[in-house]
PDB file of C-alpha atoms in Angstrom:
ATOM      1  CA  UNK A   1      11.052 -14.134 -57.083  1.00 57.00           C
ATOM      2  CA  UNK A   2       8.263 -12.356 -54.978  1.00 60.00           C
ATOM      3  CA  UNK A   3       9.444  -9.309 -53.031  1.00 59.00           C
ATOM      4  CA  UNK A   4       9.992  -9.477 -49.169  1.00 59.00           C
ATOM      5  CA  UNK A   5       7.396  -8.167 -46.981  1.00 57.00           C
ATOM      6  CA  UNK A   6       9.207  -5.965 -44.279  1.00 55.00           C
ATOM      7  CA  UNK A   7       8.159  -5.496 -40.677  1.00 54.00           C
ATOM      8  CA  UNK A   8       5.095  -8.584 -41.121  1.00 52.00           C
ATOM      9  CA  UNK A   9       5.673 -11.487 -38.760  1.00 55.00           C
ATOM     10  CA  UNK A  10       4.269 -14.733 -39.306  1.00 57.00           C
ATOM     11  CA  UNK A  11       2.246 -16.637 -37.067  1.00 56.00           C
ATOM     12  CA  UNK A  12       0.930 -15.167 -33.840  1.00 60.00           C
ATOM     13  CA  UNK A  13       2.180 -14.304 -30.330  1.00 59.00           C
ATOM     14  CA  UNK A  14       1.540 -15.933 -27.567  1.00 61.00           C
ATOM     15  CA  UNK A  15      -0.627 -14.052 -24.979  1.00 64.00           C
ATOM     16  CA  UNK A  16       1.703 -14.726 -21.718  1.00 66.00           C
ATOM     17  CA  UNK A  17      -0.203 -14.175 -18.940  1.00 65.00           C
ATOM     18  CA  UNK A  18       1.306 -11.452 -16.291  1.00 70.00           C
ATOM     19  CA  UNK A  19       2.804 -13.509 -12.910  1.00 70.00           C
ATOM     20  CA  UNK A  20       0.414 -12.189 -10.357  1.00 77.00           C
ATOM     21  CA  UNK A  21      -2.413 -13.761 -11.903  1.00 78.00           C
ATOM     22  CA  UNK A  22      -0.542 -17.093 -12.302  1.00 78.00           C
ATOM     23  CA  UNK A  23       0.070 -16.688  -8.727  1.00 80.00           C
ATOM     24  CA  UNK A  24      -3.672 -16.166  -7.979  1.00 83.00           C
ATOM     25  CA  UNK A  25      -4.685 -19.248 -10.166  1.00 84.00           C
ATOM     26  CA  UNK A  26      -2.527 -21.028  -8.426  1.00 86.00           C
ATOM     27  CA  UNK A  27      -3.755 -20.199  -4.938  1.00 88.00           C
ATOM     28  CA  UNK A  28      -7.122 -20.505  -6.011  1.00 88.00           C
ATOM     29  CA  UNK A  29      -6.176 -23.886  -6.859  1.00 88.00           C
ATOM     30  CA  UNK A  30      -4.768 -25.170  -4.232  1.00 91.00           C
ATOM     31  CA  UNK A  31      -7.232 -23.431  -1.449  1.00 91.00           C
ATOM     32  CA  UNK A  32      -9.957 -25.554  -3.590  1.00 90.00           C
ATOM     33  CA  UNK A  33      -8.153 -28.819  -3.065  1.00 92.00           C
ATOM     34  CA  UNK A  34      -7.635 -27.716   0.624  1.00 91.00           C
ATOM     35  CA  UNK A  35     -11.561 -27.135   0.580  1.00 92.00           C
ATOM     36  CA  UNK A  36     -12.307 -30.115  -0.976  1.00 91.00           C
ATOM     37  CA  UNK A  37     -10.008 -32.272   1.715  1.00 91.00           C
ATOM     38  CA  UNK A  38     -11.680 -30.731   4.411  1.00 89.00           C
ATOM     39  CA  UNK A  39     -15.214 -31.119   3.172  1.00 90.00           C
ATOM     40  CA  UNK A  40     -14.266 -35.440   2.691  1.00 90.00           C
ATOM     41  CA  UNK A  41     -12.572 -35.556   5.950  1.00 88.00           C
ATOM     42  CA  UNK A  42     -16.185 -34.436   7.539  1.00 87.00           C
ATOM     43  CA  UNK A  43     -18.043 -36.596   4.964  1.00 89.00           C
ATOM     44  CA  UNK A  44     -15.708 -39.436   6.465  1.00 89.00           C
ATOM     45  CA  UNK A  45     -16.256 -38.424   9.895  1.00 87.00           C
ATOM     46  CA  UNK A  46     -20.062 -38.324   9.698  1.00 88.00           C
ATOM     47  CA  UNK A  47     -20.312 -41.596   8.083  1.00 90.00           C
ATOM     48  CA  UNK A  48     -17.930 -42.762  10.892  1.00 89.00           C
ATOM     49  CA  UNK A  49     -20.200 -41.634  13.538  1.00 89.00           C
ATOM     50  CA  UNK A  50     -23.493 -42.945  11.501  1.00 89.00           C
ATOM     51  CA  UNK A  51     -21.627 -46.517  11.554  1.00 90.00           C
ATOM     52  CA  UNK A  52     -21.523 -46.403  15.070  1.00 89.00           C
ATOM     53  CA  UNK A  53     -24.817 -45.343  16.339  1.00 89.00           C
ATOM     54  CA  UNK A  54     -26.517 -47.613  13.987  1.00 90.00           C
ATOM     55  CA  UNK A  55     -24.437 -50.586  15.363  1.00 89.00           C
ATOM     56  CA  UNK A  56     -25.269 -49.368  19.049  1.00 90.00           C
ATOM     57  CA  UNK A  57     -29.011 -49.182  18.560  1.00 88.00           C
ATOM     58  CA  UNK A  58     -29.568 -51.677  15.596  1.00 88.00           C
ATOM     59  CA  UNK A  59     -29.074 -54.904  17.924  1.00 87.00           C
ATOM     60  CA  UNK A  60     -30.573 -55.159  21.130  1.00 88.00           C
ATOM     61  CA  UNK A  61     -27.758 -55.955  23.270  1.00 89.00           C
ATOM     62  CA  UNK A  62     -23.952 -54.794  22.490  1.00 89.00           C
ATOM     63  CA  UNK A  63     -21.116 -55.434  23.901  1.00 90.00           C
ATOM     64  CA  UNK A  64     -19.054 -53.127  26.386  1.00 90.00           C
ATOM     65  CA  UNK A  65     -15.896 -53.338  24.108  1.00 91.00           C
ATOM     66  CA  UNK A  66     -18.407 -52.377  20.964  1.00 89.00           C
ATOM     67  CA  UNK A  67     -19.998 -49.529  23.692  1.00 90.00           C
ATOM     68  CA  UNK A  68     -16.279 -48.426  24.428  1.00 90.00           C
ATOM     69  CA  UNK A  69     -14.903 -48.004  20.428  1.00 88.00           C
ATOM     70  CA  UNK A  70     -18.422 -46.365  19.377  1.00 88.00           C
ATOM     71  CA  UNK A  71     -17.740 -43.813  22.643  1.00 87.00           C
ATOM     72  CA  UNK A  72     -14.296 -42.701  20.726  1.00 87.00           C
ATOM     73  CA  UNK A  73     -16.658 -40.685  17.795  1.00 88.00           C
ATOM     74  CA  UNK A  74     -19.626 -39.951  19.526  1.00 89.00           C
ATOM     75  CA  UNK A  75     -20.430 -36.830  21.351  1.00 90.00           C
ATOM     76  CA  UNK A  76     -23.079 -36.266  23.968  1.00 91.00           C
ATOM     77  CA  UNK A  77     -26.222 -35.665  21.409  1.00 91.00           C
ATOM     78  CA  UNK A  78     -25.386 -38.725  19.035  1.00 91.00           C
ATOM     79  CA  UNK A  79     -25.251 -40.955  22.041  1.00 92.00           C
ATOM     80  CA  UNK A  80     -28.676 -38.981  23.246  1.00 92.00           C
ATOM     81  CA  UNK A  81     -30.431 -39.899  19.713  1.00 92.00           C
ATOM     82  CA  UNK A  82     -29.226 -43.377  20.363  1.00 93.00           C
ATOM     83  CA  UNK A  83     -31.099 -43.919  22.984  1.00 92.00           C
ATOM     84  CA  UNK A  84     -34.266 -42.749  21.741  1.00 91.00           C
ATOM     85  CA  UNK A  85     -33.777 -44.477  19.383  1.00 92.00           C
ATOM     86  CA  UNK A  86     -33.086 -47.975  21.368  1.00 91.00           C
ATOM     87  CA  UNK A  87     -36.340 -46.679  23.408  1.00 88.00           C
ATOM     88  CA  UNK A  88     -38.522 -46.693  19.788  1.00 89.00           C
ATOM     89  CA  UNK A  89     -38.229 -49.895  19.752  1.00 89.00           C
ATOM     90  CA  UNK A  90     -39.125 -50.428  23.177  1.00 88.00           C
ATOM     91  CA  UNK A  91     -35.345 -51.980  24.177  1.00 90.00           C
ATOM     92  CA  UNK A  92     -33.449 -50.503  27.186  1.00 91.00           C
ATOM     93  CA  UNK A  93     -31.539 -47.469  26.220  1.00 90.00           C
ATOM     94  CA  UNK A  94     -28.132 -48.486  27.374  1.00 92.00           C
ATOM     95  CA  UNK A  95     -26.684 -50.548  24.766  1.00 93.00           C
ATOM     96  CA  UNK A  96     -25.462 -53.115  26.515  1.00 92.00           C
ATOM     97  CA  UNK A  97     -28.643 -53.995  28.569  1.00 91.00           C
ATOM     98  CA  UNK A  98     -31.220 -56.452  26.609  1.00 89.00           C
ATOM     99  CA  UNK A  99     -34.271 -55.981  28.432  1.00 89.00           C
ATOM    100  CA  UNK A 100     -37.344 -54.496  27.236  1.00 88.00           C
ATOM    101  CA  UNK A 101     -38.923 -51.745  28.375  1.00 83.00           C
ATOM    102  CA  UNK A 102     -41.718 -52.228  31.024  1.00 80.00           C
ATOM    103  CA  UNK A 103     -45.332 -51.177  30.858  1.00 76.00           C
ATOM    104  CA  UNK A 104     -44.847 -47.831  32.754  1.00 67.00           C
ATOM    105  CA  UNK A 105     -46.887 -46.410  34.992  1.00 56.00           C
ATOM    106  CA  UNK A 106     -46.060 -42.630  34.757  1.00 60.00           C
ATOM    107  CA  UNK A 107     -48.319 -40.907  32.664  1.00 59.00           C
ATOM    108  CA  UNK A 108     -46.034 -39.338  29.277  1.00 62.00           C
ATOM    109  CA  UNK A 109     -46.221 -36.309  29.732  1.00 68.00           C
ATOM    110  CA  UNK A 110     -45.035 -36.145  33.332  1.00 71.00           C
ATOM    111  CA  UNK A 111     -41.697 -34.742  34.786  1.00 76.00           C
ATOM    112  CA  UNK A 112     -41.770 -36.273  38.403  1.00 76.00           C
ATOM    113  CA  UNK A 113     -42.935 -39.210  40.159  1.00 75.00           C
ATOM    114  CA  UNK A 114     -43.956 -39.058  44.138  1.00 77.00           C
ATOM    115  CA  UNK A 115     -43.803 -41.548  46.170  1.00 75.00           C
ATOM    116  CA  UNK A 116     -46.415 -41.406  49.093  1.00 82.00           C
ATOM    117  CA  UNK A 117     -44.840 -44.184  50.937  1.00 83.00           C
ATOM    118  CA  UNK A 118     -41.377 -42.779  50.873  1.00 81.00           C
ATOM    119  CA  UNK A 119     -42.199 -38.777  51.350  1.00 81.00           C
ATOM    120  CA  UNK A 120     -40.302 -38.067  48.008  1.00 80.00           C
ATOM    121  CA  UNK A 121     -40.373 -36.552  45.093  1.00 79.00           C
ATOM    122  CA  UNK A 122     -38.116 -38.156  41.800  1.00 71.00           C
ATOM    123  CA  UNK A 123     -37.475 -36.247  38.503  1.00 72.00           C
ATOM    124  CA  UNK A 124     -38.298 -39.057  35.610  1.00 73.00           C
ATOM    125  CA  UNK A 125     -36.502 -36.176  33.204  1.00 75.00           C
ATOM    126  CA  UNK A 126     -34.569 -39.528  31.588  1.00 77.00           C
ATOM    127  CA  UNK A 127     -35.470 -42.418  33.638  1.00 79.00           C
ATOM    128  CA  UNK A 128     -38.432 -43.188  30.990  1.00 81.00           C
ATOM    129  CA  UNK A 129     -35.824 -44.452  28.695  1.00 86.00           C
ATOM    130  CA  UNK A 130     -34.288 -47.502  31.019  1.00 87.00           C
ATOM    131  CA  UNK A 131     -35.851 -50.484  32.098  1.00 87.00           C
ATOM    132  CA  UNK A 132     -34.015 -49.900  35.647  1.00 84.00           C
ATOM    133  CA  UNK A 133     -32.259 -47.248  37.850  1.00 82.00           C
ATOM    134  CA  UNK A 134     -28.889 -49.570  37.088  1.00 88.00           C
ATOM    135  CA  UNK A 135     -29.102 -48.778  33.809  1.00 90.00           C
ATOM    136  CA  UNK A 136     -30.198 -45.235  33.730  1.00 88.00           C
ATOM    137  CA  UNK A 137     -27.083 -44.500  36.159  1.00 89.00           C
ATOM    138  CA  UNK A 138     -24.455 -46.301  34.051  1.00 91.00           C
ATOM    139  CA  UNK A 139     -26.122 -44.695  30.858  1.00 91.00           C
ATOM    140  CA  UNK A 140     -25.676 -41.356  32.965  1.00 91.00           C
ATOM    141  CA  UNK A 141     -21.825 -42.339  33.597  1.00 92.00           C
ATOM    142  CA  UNK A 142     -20.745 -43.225  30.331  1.00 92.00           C
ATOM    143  CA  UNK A 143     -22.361 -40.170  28.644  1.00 91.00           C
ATOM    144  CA  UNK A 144     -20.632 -38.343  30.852  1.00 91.00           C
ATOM    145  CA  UNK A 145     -17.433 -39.774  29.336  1.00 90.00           C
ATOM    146  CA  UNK A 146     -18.040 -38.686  25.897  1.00 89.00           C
ATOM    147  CA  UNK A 147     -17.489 -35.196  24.567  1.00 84.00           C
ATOM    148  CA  UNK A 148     -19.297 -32.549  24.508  1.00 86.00           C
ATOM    149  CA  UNK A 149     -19.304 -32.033  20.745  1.00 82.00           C
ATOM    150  CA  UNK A 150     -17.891 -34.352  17.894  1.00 74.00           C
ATOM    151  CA  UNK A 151     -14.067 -34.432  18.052  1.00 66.00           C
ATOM    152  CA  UNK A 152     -12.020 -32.770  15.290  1.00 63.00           C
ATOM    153  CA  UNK A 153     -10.133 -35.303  14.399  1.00 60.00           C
ATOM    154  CA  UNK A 154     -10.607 -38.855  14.676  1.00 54.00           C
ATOM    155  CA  UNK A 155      -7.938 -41.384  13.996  1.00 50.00           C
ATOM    156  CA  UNK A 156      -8.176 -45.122  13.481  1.00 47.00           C
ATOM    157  CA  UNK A 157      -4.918 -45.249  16.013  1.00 37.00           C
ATOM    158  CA  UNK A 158      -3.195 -42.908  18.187  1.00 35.00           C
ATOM    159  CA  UNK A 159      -0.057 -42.154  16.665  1.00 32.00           C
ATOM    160  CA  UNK A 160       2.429 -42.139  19.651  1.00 35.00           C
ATOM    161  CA  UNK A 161       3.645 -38.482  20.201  1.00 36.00           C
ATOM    162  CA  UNK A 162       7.684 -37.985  19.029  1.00 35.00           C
ATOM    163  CA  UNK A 163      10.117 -37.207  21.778  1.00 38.00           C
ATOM    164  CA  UNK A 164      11.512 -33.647  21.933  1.00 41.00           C
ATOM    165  CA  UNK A 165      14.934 -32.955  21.737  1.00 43.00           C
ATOM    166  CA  UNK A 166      16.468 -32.307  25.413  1.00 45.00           C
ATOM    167  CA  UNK A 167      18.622 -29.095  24.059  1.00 45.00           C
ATOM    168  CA  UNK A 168      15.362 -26.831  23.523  1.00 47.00           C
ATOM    169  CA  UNK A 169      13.753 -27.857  26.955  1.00 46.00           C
ATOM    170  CA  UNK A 170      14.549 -24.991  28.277  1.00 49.00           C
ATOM    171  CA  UNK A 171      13.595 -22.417  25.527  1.00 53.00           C
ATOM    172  CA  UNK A 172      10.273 -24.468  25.443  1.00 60.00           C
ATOM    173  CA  UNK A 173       9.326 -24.062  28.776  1.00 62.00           C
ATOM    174  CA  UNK A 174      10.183 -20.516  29.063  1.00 66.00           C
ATOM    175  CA  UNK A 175       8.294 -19.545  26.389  1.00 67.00           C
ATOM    176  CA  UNK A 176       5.207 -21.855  28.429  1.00 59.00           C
ATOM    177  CA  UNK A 177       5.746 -19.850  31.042  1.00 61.00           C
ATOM    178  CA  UNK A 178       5.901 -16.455  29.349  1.00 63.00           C
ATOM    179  CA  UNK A 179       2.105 -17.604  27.455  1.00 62.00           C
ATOM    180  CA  UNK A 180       0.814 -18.607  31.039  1.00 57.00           C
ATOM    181  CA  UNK A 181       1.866 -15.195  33.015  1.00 62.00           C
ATOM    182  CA  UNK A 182       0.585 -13.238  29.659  1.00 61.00           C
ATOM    183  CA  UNK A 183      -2.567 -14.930  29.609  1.00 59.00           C
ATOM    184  CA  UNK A 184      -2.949 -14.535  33.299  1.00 57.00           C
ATOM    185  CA  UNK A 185      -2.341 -10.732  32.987  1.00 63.00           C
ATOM    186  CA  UNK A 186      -4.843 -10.469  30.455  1.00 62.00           C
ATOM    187  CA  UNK A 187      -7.423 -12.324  32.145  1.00 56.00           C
ATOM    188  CA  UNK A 188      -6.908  -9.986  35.498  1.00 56.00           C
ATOM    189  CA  UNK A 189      -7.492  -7.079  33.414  1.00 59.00           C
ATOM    190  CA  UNK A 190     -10.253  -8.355  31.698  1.00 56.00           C
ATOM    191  CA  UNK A 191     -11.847  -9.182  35.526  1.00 50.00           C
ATOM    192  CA  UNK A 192     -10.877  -5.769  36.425  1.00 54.00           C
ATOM    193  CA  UNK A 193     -12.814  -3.819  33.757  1.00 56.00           C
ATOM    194  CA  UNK A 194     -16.071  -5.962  34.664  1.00 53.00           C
ATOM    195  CA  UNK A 195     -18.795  -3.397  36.629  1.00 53.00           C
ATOM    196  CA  UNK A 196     -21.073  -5.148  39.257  1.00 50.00           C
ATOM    197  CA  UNK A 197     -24.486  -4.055  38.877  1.00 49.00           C
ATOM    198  CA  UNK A 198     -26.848  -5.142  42.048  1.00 51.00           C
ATOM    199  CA  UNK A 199     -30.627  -5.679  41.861  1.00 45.00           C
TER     200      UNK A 199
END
């Protein structure tokens, strides 16, 4: 019978490691799946907003309900390149129009047109991408629908907001009230620590 080793353990230990560096594994984790969520929800969105300027300038006439859904996830710029886009290839820049351009008669570099017979003078600034003044003006009005920059979020459907319970009324629209009056005071003093400097 061999003789018994004292104090010599078999096998080795496990090397546990301490909790705050579990903790910060697992935080790094999950703010690199957070990361990664946001980063597909704006690969989504831009492909979203691709989709519908190529369908607004890759026929020559569109419809208004078409004009209308694509408006939802455009901003002001994408609805810009649109149109110079449309005007490449020589269609009228408001989607929904399907003339051609005309021949024009303004030289291309030019920022004004005067006309002799009616004493005037007319900034062309976008006019060179319409085949008429109709068209430039309801280009002009539904641009000025659209946002200035790309919404955050963009949903297939608007998800119906969910009624508030009537107890906290009340508490919610004291605490409104209390932001407003805060936000007010705050604005005063930032008016009153502005120095007028004349020229």
């Amino acid at each position: 019978m061999p003789p018994k080793k004292t104090g010599a353990i078999k096998g080795k230990l496990k090397k546990t490691k301490p909790p705050e560096q579990k903790l910060q594994e697992e935080e790094a984790a999950r703010l690199k799946e957070q990361i990664r969520r946001q980063v597909q929800e704006r690969l989504d969105r831009e492909r979203l907003v691709l989709d519908a300027c190529e369908s607004l300038y890759s026929t020559k006439e569109v419809s208004i309900e078409a004009l209308e859904s694509a408006g939802e996830v455009l901003c002001i710029s994408d609805y810009k390149d649109v149109v110079k886009e449309r005007t490449l290839r020589t269609w009228c820049g408001y989607p929904t129009c399907a003339n051609t351009l005309p021949e024009s008669d303004i030289a291309p570099g030019a920022k004004y047109k005067i006309m002799l017979r009616k004493q005037r003078v007319y900034s062309i600034k976008g006019r060179k991408y319409f085949c008429s003044d109709g068209c430039h003006m309801a280009s002009r009005m539904f641009e000025s629908s659209l946002h200035e920059y790309r919404p955050i979020k963009i949903t297939e459907s608007p998800v119906p907001a969910q009624p508030k319970p009537h107890g906290d009324k009340s508490k919610s629209e004291e605490e409104n009230k209390a932001r407003v009056r805060f936000e007010a005071e705050e604005a005063a003093a930032a008016l009153s620590s502005l120095k007028l400097v004349e020229k």
